[in-house]
XYZ file of C-alpha atoms in Angstrom:
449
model
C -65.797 -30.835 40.732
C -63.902 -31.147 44.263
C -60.604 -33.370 44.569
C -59.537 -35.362 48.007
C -56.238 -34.077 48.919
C -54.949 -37.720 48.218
C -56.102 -37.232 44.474
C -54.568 -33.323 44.328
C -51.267 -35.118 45.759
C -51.547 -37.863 43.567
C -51.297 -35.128 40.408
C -48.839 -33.248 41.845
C -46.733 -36.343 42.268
C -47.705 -36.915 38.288
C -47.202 -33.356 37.167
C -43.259 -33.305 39.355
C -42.108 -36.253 36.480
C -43.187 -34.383 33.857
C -41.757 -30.937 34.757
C -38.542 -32.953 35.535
C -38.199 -34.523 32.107
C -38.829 -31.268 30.061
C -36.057 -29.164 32.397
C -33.917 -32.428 31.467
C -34.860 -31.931 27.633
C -34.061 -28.704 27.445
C -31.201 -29.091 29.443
C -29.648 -31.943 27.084
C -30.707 -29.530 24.184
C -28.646 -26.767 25.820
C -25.323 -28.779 26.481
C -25.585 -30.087 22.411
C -25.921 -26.666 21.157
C -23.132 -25.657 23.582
C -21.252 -28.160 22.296
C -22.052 -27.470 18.367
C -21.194 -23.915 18.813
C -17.434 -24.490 20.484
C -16.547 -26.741 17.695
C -17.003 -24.584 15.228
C -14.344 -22.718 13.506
C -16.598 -19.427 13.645
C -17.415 -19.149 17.028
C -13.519 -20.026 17.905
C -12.079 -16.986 15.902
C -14.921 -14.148 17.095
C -13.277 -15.593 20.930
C -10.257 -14.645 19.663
C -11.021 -11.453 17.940
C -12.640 -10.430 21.118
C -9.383 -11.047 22.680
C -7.008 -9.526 20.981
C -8.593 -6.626 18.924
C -8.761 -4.275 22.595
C -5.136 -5.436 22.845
C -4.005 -4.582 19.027
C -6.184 -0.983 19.734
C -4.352 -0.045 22.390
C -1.061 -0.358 21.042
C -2.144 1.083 17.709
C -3.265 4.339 20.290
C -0.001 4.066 22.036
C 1.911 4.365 18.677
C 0.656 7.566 17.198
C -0.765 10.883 18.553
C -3.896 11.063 16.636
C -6.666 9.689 18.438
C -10.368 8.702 17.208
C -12.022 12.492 17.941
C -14.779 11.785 16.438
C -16.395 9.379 18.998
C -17.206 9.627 22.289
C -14.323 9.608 24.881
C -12.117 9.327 21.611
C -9.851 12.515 22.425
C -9.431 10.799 26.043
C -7.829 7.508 24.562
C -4.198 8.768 25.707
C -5.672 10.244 29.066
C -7.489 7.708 30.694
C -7.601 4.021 30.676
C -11.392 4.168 30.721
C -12.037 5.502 27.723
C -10.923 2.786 25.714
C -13.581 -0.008 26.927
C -16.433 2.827 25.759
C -14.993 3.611 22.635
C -14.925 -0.228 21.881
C -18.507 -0.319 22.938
C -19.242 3.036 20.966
C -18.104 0.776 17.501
C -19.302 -2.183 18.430
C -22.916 -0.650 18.906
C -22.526 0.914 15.534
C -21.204 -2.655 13.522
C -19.657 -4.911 15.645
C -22.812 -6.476 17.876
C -24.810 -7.292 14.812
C -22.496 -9.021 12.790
C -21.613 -10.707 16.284
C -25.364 -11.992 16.467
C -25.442 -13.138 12.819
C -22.395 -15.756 13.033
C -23.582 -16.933 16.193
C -27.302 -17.700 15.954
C -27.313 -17.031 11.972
C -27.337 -20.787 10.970
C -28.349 -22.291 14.248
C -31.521 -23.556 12.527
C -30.643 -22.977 8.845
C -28.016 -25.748 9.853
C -30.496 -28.225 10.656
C -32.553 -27.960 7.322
C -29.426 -27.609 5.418
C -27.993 -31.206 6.554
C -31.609 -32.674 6.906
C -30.891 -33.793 10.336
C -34.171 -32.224 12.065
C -36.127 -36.050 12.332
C -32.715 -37.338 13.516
C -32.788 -34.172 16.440
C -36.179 -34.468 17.038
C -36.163 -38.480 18.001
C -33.661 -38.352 20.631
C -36.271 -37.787 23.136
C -36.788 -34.395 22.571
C -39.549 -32.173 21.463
C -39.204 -29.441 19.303
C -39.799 -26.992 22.151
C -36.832 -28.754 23.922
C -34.923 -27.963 21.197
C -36.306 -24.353 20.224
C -35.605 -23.567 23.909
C -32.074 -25.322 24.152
C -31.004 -23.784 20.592
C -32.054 -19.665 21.987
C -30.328 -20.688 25.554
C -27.331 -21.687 23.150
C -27.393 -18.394 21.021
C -27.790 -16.084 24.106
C -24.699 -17.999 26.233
C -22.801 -17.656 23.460
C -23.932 -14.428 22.511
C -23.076 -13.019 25.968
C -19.666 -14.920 27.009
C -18.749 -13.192 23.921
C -19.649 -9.850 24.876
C -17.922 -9.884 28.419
C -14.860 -11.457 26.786
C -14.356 -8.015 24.941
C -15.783 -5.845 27.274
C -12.981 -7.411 30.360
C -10.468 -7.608 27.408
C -10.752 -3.778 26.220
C -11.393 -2.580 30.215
C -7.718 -4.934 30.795
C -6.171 -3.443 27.974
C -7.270 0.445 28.592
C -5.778 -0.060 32.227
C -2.560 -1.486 31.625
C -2.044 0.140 28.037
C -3.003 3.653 29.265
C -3.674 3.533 33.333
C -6.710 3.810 35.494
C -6.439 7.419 35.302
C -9.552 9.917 35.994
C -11.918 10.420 33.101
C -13.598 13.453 31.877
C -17.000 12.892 31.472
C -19.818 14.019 29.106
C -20.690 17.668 31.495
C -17.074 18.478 31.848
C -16.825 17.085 35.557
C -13.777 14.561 36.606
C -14.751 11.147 37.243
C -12.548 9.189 39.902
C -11.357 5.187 38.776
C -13.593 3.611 41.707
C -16.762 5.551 39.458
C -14.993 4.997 36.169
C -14.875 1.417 36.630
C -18.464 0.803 37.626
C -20.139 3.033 34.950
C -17.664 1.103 32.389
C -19.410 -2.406 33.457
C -23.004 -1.100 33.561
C -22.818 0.893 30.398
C -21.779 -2.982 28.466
C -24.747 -4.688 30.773
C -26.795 -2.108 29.271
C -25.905 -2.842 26.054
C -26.194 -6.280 26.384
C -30.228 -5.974 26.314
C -29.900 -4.921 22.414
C -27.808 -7.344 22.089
C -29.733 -10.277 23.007
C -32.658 -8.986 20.906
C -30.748 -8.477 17.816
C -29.615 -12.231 18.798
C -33.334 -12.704 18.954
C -33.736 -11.634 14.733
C -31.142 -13.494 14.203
C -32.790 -16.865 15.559
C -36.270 -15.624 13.414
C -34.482 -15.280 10.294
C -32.504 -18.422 10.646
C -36.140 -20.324 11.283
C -38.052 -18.152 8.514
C -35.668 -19.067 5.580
C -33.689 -21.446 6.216
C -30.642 -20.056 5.007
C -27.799 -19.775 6.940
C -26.651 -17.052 5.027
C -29.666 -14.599 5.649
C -29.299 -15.220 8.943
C -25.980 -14.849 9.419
C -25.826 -11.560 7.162
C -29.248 -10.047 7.953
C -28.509 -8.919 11.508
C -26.034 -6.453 10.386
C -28.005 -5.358 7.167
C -30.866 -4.539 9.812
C -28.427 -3.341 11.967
C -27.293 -0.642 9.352
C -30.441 -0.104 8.244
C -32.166 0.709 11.326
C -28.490 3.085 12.322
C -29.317 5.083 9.372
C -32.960 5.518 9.969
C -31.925 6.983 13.374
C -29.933 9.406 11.446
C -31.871 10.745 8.753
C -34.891 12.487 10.564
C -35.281 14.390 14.064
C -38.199 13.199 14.962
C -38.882 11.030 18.380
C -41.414 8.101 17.057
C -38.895 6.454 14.431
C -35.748 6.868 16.412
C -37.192 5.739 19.629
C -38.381 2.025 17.817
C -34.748 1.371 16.077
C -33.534 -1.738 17.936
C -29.688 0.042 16.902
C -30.597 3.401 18.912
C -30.842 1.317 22.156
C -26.852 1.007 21.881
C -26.641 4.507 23.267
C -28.601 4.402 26.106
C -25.465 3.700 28.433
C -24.058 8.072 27.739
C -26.593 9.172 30.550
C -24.866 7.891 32.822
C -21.598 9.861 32.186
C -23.453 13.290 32.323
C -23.323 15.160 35.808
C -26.641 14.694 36.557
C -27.188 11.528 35.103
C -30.483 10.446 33.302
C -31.992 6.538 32.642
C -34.682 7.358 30.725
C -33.017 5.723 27.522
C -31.872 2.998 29.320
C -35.769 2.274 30.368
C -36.498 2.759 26.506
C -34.024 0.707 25.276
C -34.877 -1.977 27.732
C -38.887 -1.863 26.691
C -38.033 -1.476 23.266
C -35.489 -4.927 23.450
C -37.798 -7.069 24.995
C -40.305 -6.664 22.841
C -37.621 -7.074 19.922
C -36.924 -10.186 21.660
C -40.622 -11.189 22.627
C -42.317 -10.691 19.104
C -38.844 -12.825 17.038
C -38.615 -15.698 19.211
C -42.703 -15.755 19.412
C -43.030 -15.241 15.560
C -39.842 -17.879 15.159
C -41.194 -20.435 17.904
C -44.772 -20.513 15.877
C -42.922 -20.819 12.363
C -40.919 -23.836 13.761
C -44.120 -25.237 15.746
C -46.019 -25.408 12.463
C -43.074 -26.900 10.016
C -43.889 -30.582 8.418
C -40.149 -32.238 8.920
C -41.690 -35.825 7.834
C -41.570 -35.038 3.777
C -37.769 -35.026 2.211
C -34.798 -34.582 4.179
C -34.692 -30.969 5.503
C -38.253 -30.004 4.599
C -39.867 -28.802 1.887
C -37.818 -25.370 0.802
C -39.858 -22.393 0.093
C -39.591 -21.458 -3.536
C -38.889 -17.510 -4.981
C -42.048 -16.049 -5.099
C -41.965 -16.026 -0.921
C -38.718 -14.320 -0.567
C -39.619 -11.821 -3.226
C -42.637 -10.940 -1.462
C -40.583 -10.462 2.071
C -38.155 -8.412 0.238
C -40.415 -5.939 -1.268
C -42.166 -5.663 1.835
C -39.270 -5.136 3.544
C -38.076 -2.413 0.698
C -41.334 -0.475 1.297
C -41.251 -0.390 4.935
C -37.954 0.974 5.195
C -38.874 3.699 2.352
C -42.050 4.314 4.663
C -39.962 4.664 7.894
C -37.887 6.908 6.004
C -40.435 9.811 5.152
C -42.095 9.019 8.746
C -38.308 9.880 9.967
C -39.188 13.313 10.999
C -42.752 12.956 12.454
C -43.538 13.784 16.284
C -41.680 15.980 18.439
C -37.792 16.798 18.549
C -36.081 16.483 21.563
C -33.028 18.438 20.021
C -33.656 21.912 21.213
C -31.903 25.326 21.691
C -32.853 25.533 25.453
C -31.730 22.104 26.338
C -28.092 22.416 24.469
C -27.878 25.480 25.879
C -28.014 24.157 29.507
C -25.802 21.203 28.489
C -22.832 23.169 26.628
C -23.092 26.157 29.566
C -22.876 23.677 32.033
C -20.162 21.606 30.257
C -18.184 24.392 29.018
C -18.100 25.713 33.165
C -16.612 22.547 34.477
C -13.908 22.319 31.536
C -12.500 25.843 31.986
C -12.121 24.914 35.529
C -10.391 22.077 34.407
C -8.221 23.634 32.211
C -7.153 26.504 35.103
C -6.404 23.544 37.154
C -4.348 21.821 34.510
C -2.659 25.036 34.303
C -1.790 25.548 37.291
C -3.734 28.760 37.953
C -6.239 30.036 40.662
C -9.482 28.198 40.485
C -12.737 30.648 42.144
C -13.571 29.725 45.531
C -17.173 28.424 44.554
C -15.534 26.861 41.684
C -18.607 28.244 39.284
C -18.574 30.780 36.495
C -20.942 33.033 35.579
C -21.333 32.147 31.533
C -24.175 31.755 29.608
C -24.758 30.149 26.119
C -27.012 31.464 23.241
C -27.290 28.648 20.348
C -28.936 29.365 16.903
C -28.394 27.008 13.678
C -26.794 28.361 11.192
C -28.390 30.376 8.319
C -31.010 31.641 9.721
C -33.336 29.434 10.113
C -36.591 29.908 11.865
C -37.068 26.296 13.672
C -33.897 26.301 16.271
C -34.363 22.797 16.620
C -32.997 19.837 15.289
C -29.887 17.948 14.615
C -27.555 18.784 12.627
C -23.807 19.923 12.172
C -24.664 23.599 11.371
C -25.904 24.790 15.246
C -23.460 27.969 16.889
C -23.221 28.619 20.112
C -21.927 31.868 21.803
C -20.853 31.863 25.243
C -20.994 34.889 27.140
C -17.937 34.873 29.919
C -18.142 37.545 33.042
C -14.609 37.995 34.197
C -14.619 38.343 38.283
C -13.161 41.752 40.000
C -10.713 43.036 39.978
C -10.769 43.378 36.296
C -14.614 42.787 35.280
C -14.903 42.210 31.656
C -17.085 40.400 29.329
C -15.909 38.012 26.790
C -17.467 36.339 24.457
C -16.242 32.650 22.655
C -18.060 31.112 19.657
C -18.373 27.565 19.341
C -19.674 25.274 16.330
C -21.538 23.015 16.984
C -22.581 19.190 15.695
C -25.665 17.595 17.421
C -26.347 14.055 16.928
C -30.431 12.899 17.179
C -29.169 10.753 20.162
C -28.784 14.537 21.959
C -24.355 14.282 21.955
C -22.680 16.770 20.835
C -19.290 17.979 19.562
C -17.747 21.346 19.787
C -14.444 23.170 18.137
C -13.822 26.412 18.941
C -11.402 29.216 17.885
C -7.839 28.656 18.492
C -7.550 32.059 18.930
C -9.001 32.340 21.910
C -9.177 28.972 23.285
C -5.605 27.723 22.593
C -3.879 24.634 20.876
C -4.769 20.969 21.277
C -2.220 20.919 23.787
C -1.694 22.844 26.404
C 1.841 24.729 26.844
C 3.725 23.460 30.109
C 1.145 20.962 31.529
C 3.125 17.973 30.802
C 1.104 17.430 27.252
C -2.110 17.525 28.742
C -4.954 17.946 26.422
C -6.423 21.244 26.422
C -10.411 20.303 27.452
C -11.943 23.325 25.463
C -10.123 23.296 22.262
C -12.529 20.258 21.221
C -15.479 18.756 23.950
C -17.972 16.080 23.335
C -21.263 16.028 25.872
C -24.803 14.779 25.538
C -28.098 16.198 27.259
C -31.493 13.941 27.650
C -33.494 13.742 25.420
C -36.353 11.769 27.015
C-alpha cells in the first residue's frame, strides 16, 4: 500500500513525540539511579578507596626495599613511576574489578524487590525498559568513573611518588615517558571492556534472584572461579572464553613488537559477556508479574538449588575440558621471546654500567628451552621450563658462554626468569647508583594468539 508524502510526514511527525518521550524516560531513569548510587554509603567509600589506596601503595613502596617481584613491572616499582598504575591494574584484574562490579550493580534490582517499591517505580511514567535501560546506564557510569578515578589516582601517585622515569618493558627495550604514559591509559581502556561485562553479570544476577547479596558477592566468586580455570589447564578453548583472562590483554602492548590479538579476543569475548547478561536479564525482568504482593512473588529453594548444581557441574566440566585444543605455550616461541629479551637487557645492563655497548647494539645469543625432567611434550605452562643461553663473546677475545635460566610460564604466555648469581650478579648492581641489575630477575610475555 503507497502513502502521500503528507501521510509519511504526518507519521514521522507522530513517531518524533514518541522517540522524544522514551530518550526523556530513560533519561529521568538515568539521573534517579545516578542519584541512588551517590547517596549511598557503598559507592562513597569504593570513591575513596580508589583514591587513596595508589597513594597509601606508593608510600608503602617508598618505605621498604622489597618490591612486589612477582607481578608484572613489580621489580620496577622503585625505578619508574609507570610501573605502579600497571601493577594496580595487574591486582585489580585479578580481585579488585569484580568485587568493584558486585557493590555497584549487585543490588541495583535486588533493591527494588527487597523494599517492594517496583509498582511505585514503574508508575512514574516510566516503562520498565526506561528503567532497565536507566538502571545499566547507572551501573556502567558508575562502574567506569570508578575505574578512571584509580587508574588517574595510581598514574598521579607513581609520578610524583617515584618520577616519570623510563620503563623497561616486557622484551627488555627502554620505553621513553611520552610512550609510557600513553600505553599506561590504553592498557586501563582496555581493561575497561571486561569490566563493563562483569558489570553486565552483575546486573543478571541482581534481576535473576533478587538478592542483593548474590549479586553483590557473585561477581567476584565468578571472578575467582573463572581466574582459576585459566590456570589449571594449557589448553586454548577454556582459557580463551574466561571473562577474567580478558584482564591481560593490555601486556602486548609492552612487548617490542607489540601484538593486539588478545585485545581483539578480549573485546569479542566481553561483548558477548555483556550481550547474552543484559539480554538474558532484560527478558527475566520483561516477563516478572510486579502486581501480586509487594516485591513479587520470591522464588522458593528448589530454583536456587537447581542453579547451583548446575553451576557446580559446569565448572567441574570446564575443569577436565581445561586442557583440550592446542597450546600456545611452546619451546620455539619462548625461545624467541627470552633470546630477544635477554639481548636488550644485557645491553642495558652494560649501559647501566658504564661499559662499551657494540656498535649494532645486537648480540649474537641463542636460547635452547626444555621443561624440566625430561619430559617429551616441551610445551606447556608451568614453573619447571630451563632455558640455556648460548653467549658468543666478540674479538678480540672470542669465547662462548653459556647462562642457565629457570624458568616460570604463565598460560597467558608471561614469563619470569632467575638466574645464577654466579654469573649474572646481585640484585643490585655495584657502583650504578643502586640501579637494579635487569638480568638477575626479568619478566616478559610472547603472543600467544
Amino acid at each position: 500500500m503507497a502513502y502521500s508524502a503528507s501521510e509519511r510526514g504526518l507519521a514521522e511527525t507522530s513517531a518524533a513525540p514518541r522517540r522524544h518521550a522514551r530518550f526523556a524516560g530513560v533519561g529521568r531513569s538515568w539521573r534517579v539511579e545516578m542519584a541512588k548510587l551517590i547517596s549511598q554509603l557503598p559507592l562513597r567509600i569504593l570513591a575513596v578507596a580508589c583514591l587513596l589506596a595508589p597513594i597509601v601503595f606508593v608510600v608503602v613502596i617508598n618505605s621498604q626495599s622489597a618490591v612486589p617481584a612477582d607481578t608484572l613491572f613489580g621489580r620496577w616499582v622503585h625505578a619508574s613511576g609507570f610501573a605502579i598504575p600497571l601493577v594496580v591494574l595487574g591486582f585489580a584484574g585479578s580481585w579488585g574489578f569484580p568485587v568493584l562490579t558486585g557493590v555497584v550493580a549487585g543490588d541495583m534490582f535486588a533493591s527494588e524487590d527487597r523494599h517492594g517499591t517496583w509498582k511505585t517505580l514503574l508508575s512514574r511514567s516510566c516503562s520498565r525498559s526506561d528503567v532497565f535501560v536507566g538502571k545499566v546506564l547507572a551501573a556502567a557510569t558508575s562502574v567506569a568513573v570508578l575505574v578512571l578515578l584509580l587508574c588517574v589516582s595510581s598514574l598521579v601517585a607513581g609520578v610524583i611518588g617515584v618520577g616519570a622515569h623510563r620503563l623497561v618493558g616486557l622484551s627488555g627495550t627502554l620505553l621513553s615517558p611520552g610512550r609510557c604514559l600513553g600505553l599506561v591509559l590504553a592498557s586501563w581502556a582496555i581493561a575497561l571492556m571486561p569490566v563493563l561485562a562483569f558489570t553486565s553479570l552483575a546486573l543478571l544476577l541482581s534481576v535473576a534472584t533478587r538478592s542483593g547479596i548474590v549479586g553483590v558477592l557473585g561477581p567476584p566468586v565468578i571472578g575467582t572461579v573463572m581466574l582459576l580455570l585459566s590456570l589449571v589447564g594449557g589448553g586454548e578453548i577454556v582459557r580463551t572464553i574466561m571473562l577474567a583472562t580478558a584482564f591481560d590483554a593490555w601486556h602486548g602492548l609492552f612487548t617490542e613488537q607489540a601484538y593486539l590479538g588478545p585485545v581483539v579476543e578480549a573485546a569479542v569475548v566481553s561483548a558477548v559477556y555483556a550481550f547474552v547478561c543484559l539480554a538474558v536479564a532484560w527478558r527475566i525482568l520483561r516477563r516478572r508479574d510486579f502486581a501480586g504482593v509487594p516485591g513479587g512473588a520470591r522464588p522458593g529453594w528448589a530454583l536456587p538449588t537447581r542453579a547451583v548444581a548446575a553451576s557446580a557441574a559446569a565448572v567441574a566440566l570446564l575443569a577436565v575440558l581445561a586442557n583440550v585444543g592446542p597450546t600456545a605455550i611452546t619451546s620455539k616461541r619462548l625461545e624467541a621471546a627470552i633470546n630477544t629479551t635477554f639481548d636488550n637487557l644485557t645491553i642495558l645492563q652494560q649501559e647501566l654500567l658504564g661499559r662499551a655497548v657494540p656498535a649494532n647494539r645486537s648480540l649474537s645469543s641463542g636460547a635452547n628451552c626444555r621443561r624440566h625432567g625430561g619430559g617429551t611434550s616441551n610445551s606447556g605452562p608451568g614453573d619447571d621450563w630451563v632455558c640455556t643461553i648460548t653467549i658468543v663473546v666478540p674479538p678480540p677475545r672470542p669465547d662462548t658462554i653459556e647462562v642457565t635460566y629457570d624458568v616460570r610460564v604463565r598460560p597467558n604466555g608471561c614469563y619470569t626468569t632467575e638466574g645464577p648469581p654466579s654469573f649474572i650478579g646481585q640484585r643490585v648492581l655495584p657502583g650504578a647508583h643502586g640501579a637494579l641489575n635487569p638480568l638477575f630477575q626479568f619478566d616478559g610475555c610472547f603472543n600467544t594468539t
